[in-house]
Short mmCIF file of C-alpha atoms in Angstrom, two decimals:
data_model
loop_
_atom_site.label_atom_id
_atom_site.label_comp_id
_atom_site.label_asym_id
_atom_site.label_seq_id
_atom_site.Cartn_x
_atom_site.Cartn_y
_atom_site.Cartn_z
CA MET W 1 0.00 0.00 0.00
CA TRP W 2 1.42 3.39 -1.01
CA ILE W 3 0.73 6.41 1.23
CA ASN W 4 1.27 9.76 -0.49
CA ARG W 5 3.63 12.12 1.30
CA LYS W 6 3.02 15.85 1.63
CA SER W 7 6.70 16.53 1.00
CA SER W 8 6.47 15.12 -2.54
CA LYS W 9 5.71 18.42 -4.28
CA LEU W 10 8.39 20.27 -2.30
CA ILE W 11 10.99 17.70 -3.36
CA GLN W 12 9.93 17.76 -7.01
CA ASP W 13 9.85 21.56 -7.10
CA THR W 14 13.26 21.87 -5.42
CA VAL W 15 15.27 19.24 -7.29
CA ILE W 16 15.14 21.19 -10.57
CA HIS W 17 16.97 24.15 -9.01
CA TYR W 18 20.05 22.44 -7.53
CA PRO W 19 22.67 19.93 -8.73
CA VAL W 20 22.26 18.05 -5.43
CA LEU W 21 19.25 17.50 -3.20
CA PHE W 22 19.91 15.99 0.21
CA LEU W 23 16.93 14.32 1.89
CA THR W 24 17.62 13.76 5.57
CA GLY W 25 15.55 12.18 8.31
CA PRO W 26 15.36 9.29 10.77
CA ARG W 27 15.68 5.70 9.67
CA GLN W 28 12.58 4.20 8.03
CA ALA W 29 10.83 7.55 7.62
CA GLY W 30 10.29 6.55 3.98
CA LYS W 31 13.10 8.48 2.25
CA THR W 32 14.17 5.76 -0.17
CA SER W 33 10.67 4.59 -1.09
CA LEU W 34 9.53 8.15 -1.73
CA LEU W 35 12.49 9.01 -3.95
CA LYS W 36 12.13 5.82 -5.99
CA LYS W 37 8.44 6.63 -6.46
CA LEU W 38 9.07 10.25 -7.48
CA PHE W 39 12.10 9.60 -9.69
CA PRO W 40 11.69 6.17 -11.31
CA ASP W 41 14.15 7.01 -14.11
CA TYR W 42 17.04 7.68 -11.74
CA ASP W 43 19.74 5.09 -11.12
CA TYR W 44 19.90 3.92 -7.51
CA LEU W 45 22.87 3.08 -5.27
CA THR W 46 23.16 2.59 -1.54
CA PHE W 47 26.21 3.01 0.65
CA ASP W 48 24.48 0.73 3.15
CA LEU W 49 26.28 -1.99 1.18
CA PRO W 50 29.85 -2.03 2.55
CA SER W 51 31.38 -2.94 -0.82
CA VAL W 52 29.79 0.06 -2.54
CA ALA W 53 30.66 2.45 0.30
CA GLU W 54 34.27 1.22 0.33
CA GLN W 55 34.65 1.82 -3.39
CA ALA W 56 33.22 5.34 -3.13
CA GLU W 57 35.40 6.16 -0.13
CA LYS W 58 38.68 4.77 -1.42
CA ASN W 59 38.41 5.79 -5.08
CA PRO W 60 35.84 8.60 -5.20
CA LEU W 61 36.87 10.05 -8.57
CA GLU W 62 36.78 6.65 -10.25
CA PHE W 63 33.45 5.88 -8.59
CA ILE W 64 31.91 9.18 -9.70
CA SER W 65 33.07 8.57 -13.28
CA THR W 66 30.81 5.50 -13.41
CA LEU W 67 27.70 7.57 -12.61
CA LYS W 68 26.54 8.44 -16.10
CA ARG W 69 22.87 9.16 -15.35
CA ASN W 70 20.89 11.03 -12.72
CA THR W 71 21.42 9.06 -9.52
CA ILE W 72 19.90 8.53 -6.08
CA ILE W 73 22.55 7.62 -3.50
CA ASP W 74 21.29 6.27 -0.18
CA GLU W 75 22.99 6.58 3.23
CA VAL W 76 25.88 8.73 2.04
CA GLN W 77 27.22 9.07 5.59
CA TYR W 78 29.02 5.76 5.10
CA ALA W 79 31.30 7.38 2.50
CA ALA W 80 31.52 10.99 3.64
CA ARG W 81 34.83 11.55 1.78
CA PHE W 82 32.92 10.97 -1.44
CA LEU W 83 31.10 14.31 -0.97
CA ARG W 84 34.26 16.37 -1.30
CA TYR W 85 34.95 14.85 -4.69
CA LEU W 86 31.34 15.17 -5.78
CA LYS W 87 31.88 18.94 -5.68
CA LEU W 88 34.56 18.62 -8.38
CA GLU W 89 32.17 16.74 -10.65
CA ILE W 90 29.43 19.33 -10.13
CA ASP W 91 31.76 22.26 -10.79
CA LYS W 92 32.97 20.60 -13.96
CA LYS W 93 29.46 19.99 -15.23
CA ARG W 94 26.65 21.67 -13.30
CA ILE W 95 23.34 19.98 -14.10
CA ASN W 96 20.40 20.58 -11.79
CA GLY W 97 18.77 17.42 -10.45
CA ARG W 98 21.90 15.37 -11.12
CA PHE W 99 22.23 13.77 -7.68
CA ILE W 100 19.76 13.04 -4.88
CA LEU W 101 21.39 11.97 -1.62
CA THR W 102 19.87 10.58 1.56
CA GLY W 103 21.21 10.14 5.06
CA SER W 104 19.91 9.16 8.48
CA GLN W 105 23.07 10.12 10.34
CA ASN W 106 23.00 13.88 10.05
CA PHE W 107 25.80 14.27 12.59
CA LEU W 108 28.33 12.85 10.11
CA LEU W 109 27.02 14.70 7.10
CA MET W 110 26.18 18.30 7.71
CA LYS W 111 29.77 19.52 8.05
CA ASP W 112 30.78 17.66 4.89
CA ILE W 113 27.83 19.04 2.96
CA GLY W 114 28.40 22.54 4.31
CA ASP W 115 32.10 22.43 3.45
CA SER W 116 31.85 20.62 0.13
CA LEU W 117 28.52 21.50 -1.45
CA ALA W 118 27.72 25.03 -0.28
CA GLY W 119 25.50 26.71 -2.87
CA ARG W 120 25.13 23.47 -4.78
CA CYS W 121 22.84 21.53 -2.46
CA ALA W 122 19.29 21.89 -1.09
CA ILE W 123 18.50 20.13 2.19
CA ILE W 124 14.99 18.85 2.98
CA ASP W 125 13.88 17.00 6.12
CA LEU W 126 11.54 14.01 5.93
CA TYR W 127 10.06 12.80 9.20
CA SER W 128 7.71 9.89 9.80
CA LEU W 129 4.07 10.49 8.83
CA SER W 130 2.02 13.18 10.51
CA PHE W 131 -1.52 12.47 11.69
CA ASN W 132 -2.95 15.06 9.30
CA GLU W 133 -0.90 13.58 6.46
CA LEU W 134 -2.23 10.07 7.11
CA LYS W 135 -5.83 11.30 7.40
CA ASN W 136 -5.66 12.47 3.77
CA PHE W 137 -5.41 8.84 2.69
CA LYS W 138 -8.86 7.31 2.14
CA ASN W 139 -8.09 4.11 4.07
CA PHE W 140 -7.30 6.08 7.23
CA ARG W 141 -9.81 8.93 7.29
CA ASN W 142 -11.57 7.51 10.35
CA ILE W 143 -8.53 6.99 12.58
CA SER W 144 -8.51 8.92 15.84
CA GLU W 145 -5.66 10.83 17.42
CA ILE W 146 -5.29 8.04 19.98
CA ASP W 147 -5.10 5.38 17.24
CA PHE W 148 -2.24 7.33 15.70
CA ILE W 149 -0.47 8.08 18.99
CA LEU W 150 -0.31 4.39 19.90
CA LYS W 151 1.20 3.40 16.55
CA GLY W 152 3.24 6.46 15.59
CA GLY W 153 3.99 7.68 12.11
CA TYR W 154 6.45 5.25 10.55
CA PRO W 155 4.97 4.36 7.13
CA GLN W 156 5.58 0.60 7.36
CA ILE W 157 3.29 0.32 10.39
CA TRP W 158 0.37 1.77 8.41
CA ALA W 159 1.18 0.20 5.03
CA ASP W 160 1.30 -3.29 6.59
CA ARG W 161 -1.76 -3.38 8.85
CA GLY W 162 -0.88 -6.85 10.14
CA LEU W 163 2.53 -5.75 11.44
CA SER W 164 2.92 -5.84 15.22
CA THR W 165 3.87 -2.42 16.59
CA ASP W 166 6.01 -4.09 19.25
CA ILE W 167 7.94 -6.09 16.66
CA PHE W 168 8.43 -3.02 14.47
CA TYR W 169 9.82 -0.82 17.25
CA SER W 170 11.95 -3.59 18.76
CA SER W 171 13.53 -4.11 15.34
CA TYR W 172 13.79 -0.36 14.81
CA LEU W 173 15.74 0.14 18.02
CA SER W 174 18.03 -2.80 17.28
CA THR W 175 18.82 -1.42 13.82
CA TYR W 176 19.35 2.10 15.12
CA LEU W 177 21.66 0.94 17.90
CA GLU W 178 23.64 -1.46 15.73
CA ARG W 179 23.95 0.60 12.54
CA ASP W 180 24.04 4.19 13.79
CA ILE W 181 25.22 4.13 17.39
CA ARG W 182 27.79 1.32 17.37
CA ASN W 183 30.00 3.38 15.04
CA LEU W 184 30.05 6.30 17.46
CA LEU W 185 29.96 4.79 20.96
CA ASN W 186 31.81 1.99 22.66
CA VAL W 187 30.02 -1.33 22.09
CA GLY W 188 29.84 -1.89 25.83
CA LYS W 189 27.72 1.23 26.21
CA LEU W 190 24.88 0.15 23.92
CA ARG W 191 22.81 -1.20 26.80
CA ASP W 192 23.32 2.05 28.70
CA PHE W 193 22.31 3.97 25.58
CA GLU W 194 19.04 2.04 25.31
CA ARG W 195 18.29 2.84 28.96
CA PHE W 196 19.14 6.45 28.16
CA LEU W 197 16.51 6.43 25.38
CA ARG W 198 13.89 5.09 27.77
CA ALA W 199 14.79 7.75 30.33
CA LEU W 200 14.32 10.40 27.63
CA ALA W 201 10.90 8.99 26.76
CA ILE W 202 9.84 9.58 30.37
CA ARG W 203 11.13 13.16 30.05
CA SER W 204 9.67 14.01 26.64
CA ALA W 205 7.88 17.40 26.82
CA GLN W 206 9.93 18.40 29.87
CA ILE W 207 12.78 20.85 30.39
CA LEU W 208 16.04 19.00 29.83
CA SER W 209 18.33 18.57 32.83
CA TYR W 210 21.56 16.86 31.83
CA SER W 211 22.56 16.28 35.45
CA ASP W 212 19.26 14.61 36.41
CA LEU W 213 19.31 12.48 33.28
CA ALA W 214 22.92 11.42 33.82
CA ARG W 215 22.27 10.57 37.47
CA ASP W 216 19.21 8.43 36.70
CA VAL W 217 20.98 6.45 33.96
CA GLY W 218 24.29 6.21 35.84
CA ILE W 219 26.51 8.02 33.34
CA ALA W 220 28.64 11.17 33.37
CA VAL W 221 27.05 14.50 32.48
CA SER W 222 29.53 14.83 29.59
CA THR W 223 28.33 11.47 28.25
CA ALA W 224 24.70 12.56 28.53
CA LYS W 225 25.49 15.68 26.48
CA GLU W 226 27.29 13.62 23.85
CA TRP W 227 24.41 11.18 23.56
CA ILE W 228 21.83 13.97 23.34
CA SER W 229 23.84 15.43 20.44
CA VAL W 230 23.82 12.06 18.65
CA LEU W 231 20.06 11.63 19.11
CA GLU W 232 19.33 15.18 17.99
CA ALA W 233 21.49 14.94 14.87
CA SER W 234 19.94 11.61 13.87
CA LYS W 235 16.46 13.18 14.17
CA GLN W 236 15.35 10.98 17.07
CA ILE W 237 14.78 13.93 19.39
CA TYR W 238 14.23 17.68 19.10
CA LEU W 239 15.41 20.34 21.53
CA LEU W 240 12.92 23.21 21.77
CA GLU W 241 14.44 26.52 22.82
CA PRO W 242 12.65 29.06 25.05
CA TYR W 243 10.98 32.21 23.76
CA TYR W 244 12.02 35.38 25.48
CA ARG W 245 12.29 39.11 25.02
CA ASN W 246 14.16 41.44 27.34
CA LEU W 247 11.22 42.29 29.59
CA GLY W 248 12.96 42.02 32.94
CA LYS W 249 11.37 38.62 33.64
CA ARG W 250 13.40 35.79 35.11
CA LEU W 251 12.94 33.14 32.45
CA ILE W 252 13.87 29.50 32.11
CA LYS W 253 16.52 29.29 29.39
CA SER W 254 17.13 25.53 29.14
CA PRO W 255 15.56 23.65 26.20
CA LYS W 256 12.68 21.21 26.40
CA VAL W 257 13.22 17.79 24.84
CA TYR W 258 10.75 15.91 22.63
CA LEU W 259 10.92 12.52 20.99
CA ASN W 260 10.37 12.91 17.25
CA ASP W 261 7.84 10.08 16.94
CA VAL W 262 5.07 9.64 19.49
CA GLY W 263 4.63 5.94 18.67
CA LEU W 264 8.24 5.26 19.59
CA MET W 265 7.61 7.18 22.81
CA CYS W 266 4.63 4.97 23.67
CA PHE W 267 6.67 1.84 22.93
CA LEU W 268 9.49 2.98 25.21
CA LEU W 269 6.94 3.79 27.95
CA GLY W 270 5.16 0.44 27.58
CA ILE W 271 1.84 2.08 26.59
CA GLU W 272 0.07 -0.41 24.30
CA ASN W 273 -3.62 0.56 24.25
CA LYS W 274 -6.11 3.36 24.85
CA SER W 275 -6.87 2.33 28.43
CA GLN W 276 -3.20 2.39 29.40
CA LEU W 277 -2.73 5.77 27.74
CA ILE W 278 -5.71 7.38 29.47
CA LYS W 279 -4.62 6.04 32.88
CA SER W 280 -0.95 6.91 32.41
CA PRO W 281 0.44 9.80 34.49
CA LEU W 282 2.37 10.69 31.32
CA ALA W 283 -0.74 11.02 29.11
CA GLY W 284 -0.36 14.81 29.04
CA ALA W 285 3.30 14.55 28.01
CA VAL W 286 2.43 12.01 25.31
CA TRP W 287 -0.24 14.35 23.92
CA GLU W 288 2.11 17.33 24.02
CA THR W 289 4.76 15.30 22.17
CA PHE W 290 2.15 14.34 19.56
CA VAL W 291 1.17 18.00 19.10
CA PHE W 292 4.81 19.04 18.76
CA ASN W 293 5.45 16.28 16.20
CA GLU W 294 2.60 17.65 14.09
CA MET W 295 4.05 21.15 14.30
CA ILE W 296 7.55 20.30 13.11
CA ARG W 297 6.13 18.22 10.27
CA TYR W 298 4.03 21.17 9.14
CA PHE W 299 7.20 23.24 8.77
CA SER W 300 9.05 20.40 7.03
CA PHE W 301 6.29 20.20 4.39
CA LYS W 302 6.99 23.87 3.63
CA GLY W 303 10.77 23.36 3.54
CA ARG W 304 11.14 25.79 6.44
CA LYS W 305 13.04 25.68 9.69
CA PRO W 306 10.52 25.39 12.56
CA THR W 307 9.87 28.72 14.26
CA ILE W 308 8.56 27.24 17.50
CA TRP W 309 9.48 28.00 21.10
CA TYR W 310 8.11 27.47 24.58
CA TRP W 311 7.70 30.15 27.27
CA ARG W 312 8.24 29.64 30.97
CA THR W 313 9.14 31.96 33.81
CA ARG W 314 10.77 31.00 37.09
CA ASP W 315 7.47 31.92 38.73
CA GLY W 316 5.80 28.96 37.01
CA GLU W 317 4.01 30.79 34.18
CA GLU W 318 4.27 28.59 31.09
CA VAL W 319 2.91 28.27 27.56
CA ASP W 320 3.69 25.06 25.71
CA PHE W 321 4.16 26.48 22.21
CA ILE W 322 4.84 29.90 20.74
CA VAL W 323 4.67 29.55 16.95
CA GLU W 324 5.68 32.28 14.53
CA LYS W 325 3.79 31.96 11.26
CA ASN W 326 2.93 34.57 8.62
CA ASN W 327 4.55 37.27 10.77
CA LYS W 328 2.18 36.52 13.65
CA ILE W 329 2.79 34.99 17.05
CA ASN W 330 0.43 32.06 17.71
CA ILE W 331 0.03 30.83 21.27
CA PHE W 332 -0.92 27.23 22.05
CA GLU W 333 -1.37 25.14 25.15
CA SER W 334 -1.81 21.39 24.73
CA LYS W 335 -4.26 19.40 26.84
CA PHE W 336 -5.16 15.71 26.57
CA SER W 337 -8.71 16.55 27.66
CA GLU W 338 -11.69 16.67 25.29
CA ASN W 339 -13.17 19.61 27.23
CA PRO W 340 -10.57 21.89 28.84
CA ASP W 341 -11.90 24.59 31.15
CA LYS W 342 -11.05 28.29 31.21
CA ASN W 343 -8.47 27.79 33.94
CA ASP W 344 -6.40 25.89 31.37
CA SER W 345 -5.98 29.10 29.38
CA LYS W 346 -4.70 31.28 32.24
CA ASN W 347 -1.08 31.21 31.06
CA ILE W 348 -2.10 32.12 27.52
CA LYS W 349 -3.70 35.25 29.00
CA LYS W 350 -0.53 35.98 30.98
CA PHE W 351 1.59 35.69 27.85
CA ILE W 352 -0.71 38.07 25.95
CA THR W 353 -0.51 40.53 28.85
CA ASN W 354 3.30 40.34 28.94
CA PHE W 355 3.72 40.64 25.17
CA LYS W 356 1.07 43.20 24.23
CA LYS W 357 3.22 44.64 21.46
CA GLU W 358 3.49 41.34 19.61
CA ASN W 359 1.30 40.71 16.58
CA ILE W 360 -0.84 37.93 18.08
CA GLY W 361 -2.50 35.46 15.72
CA ASN W 362 -4.31 32.34 16.97
CA ALA W 363 -4.47 31.75 20.71
CA GLY W 364 -5.93 28.55 22.06
CA ILE W 365 -5.74 25.08 23.52
CA LEU W 366 -4.91 22.12 21.29
CA CYS W 367 -7.00 19.27 22.65
CA ARG W 368 -9.23 16.35 21.63
CA THR W 369 -12.27 18.51 20.86
CA ASP W 370 -14.26 17.43 17.80
CA ARG W 371 -14.55 21.00 16.49
CA ASN W 372 -12.72 24.32 16.62
CA TYR W 373 -14.60 27.05 18.48
CA GLN W 374 -14.14 30.16 20.60
CA PHE W 375 -14.61 29.32 24.27
CA ASP W 376 -13.36 32.58 25.81
CA LYS W 377 -14.80 35.57 23.96
CA GLU W 378 -13.29 38.14 26.29
CA ASP W 379 -9.71 37.15 25.42
CA ASN W 380 -10.47 35.58 22.00
CA ILE W 381 -9.15 32.15 23.00
CA TYR W 382 -10.21 29.02 21.14
CA LEU W 383 -10.33 25.29 21.56
CA PHE W 384 -8.62 23.69 18.58
CA ASN W 385 -8.31 20.12 17.42
CA ILE W 386 -5.18 18.91 15.70
CA SER W 387 -6.50 19.79 12.22
CA ILE W 388 -5.58 23.45 12.82
CA LEU W 389 -1.92 22.45 12.43
CA ALA W 390 -2.48 21.41 8.82
CA GLN W 391 -3.56 24.91 7.79
#
């Protein structure tokens, strides 16, 4: 079963303007399948095969000379030296759309691409499916937010309806640890790294404390920082920075951390069904992670860097998401409830009071309501369902 991706048009529109397009994103987000679908006439190679990667790394000029047609090259991080020589080929004969590269280990690639292909390469992020993206497909128009949260957005889970979510994520973690992490960390630390991932799942949608995280997992703070960098660069987590203006307020300035797929979060937390989710003390954090996932995917569909922050003062005033869009500041709280009350919007009102000079757009609570409507006329605050993030 093929599920259309919202990024398809962006990729097709962009590839004609650059000699190289680099599609980056987490493993199994659907990068290879999408590119093969969009560009069936391109040759295809993968550096996931050690023999191919070795040839490209050891004899890059000779390898490039064999590429006579437009070519998709998968997992280029396994032959990063190849990129420096690709620049020579492009400068010799600049043809837009000539190469499409993919990579799931951004931490090894971005410096090479920045150094070697500046001005010659467009970079597009592809994440796992968004809820709004999946709902556009006729087979899934009736799925609920909770259905999606429990499974997550990896395309294979939805394309193969008989696939066990537990089996998929167990295999996913094994592949990620063996293929991506083993090359960067000591083999003996892999078990610690998996525990580190589970500790992060518990902390998703919370302010990141390296010292608390390191203490709970039993590792050094420096190791925790290194591992966070690896997870962030491989698109497994996202660090959300705080929003602040110089207003004399004492603000929290540490980032919040979010897992980049809510289904993986549920797997790591052991949440398998609706009843467990509703009863979980982390239900609110799971919902907030889901909302954030939808937000960053919206920006990726546009080819834009996410302009999202959170706001929190040391006095406990907090708004989950401050989103800049169309030159307006949109203010969102996230609540797992179907019917939030007006008390849930108190911090939105405080933000509006503190930032009166900002050009405020939408202000509201993202929840499980079945319709979008104004529930506080005095302050023009709405209840929104997740569909608002597709607009």
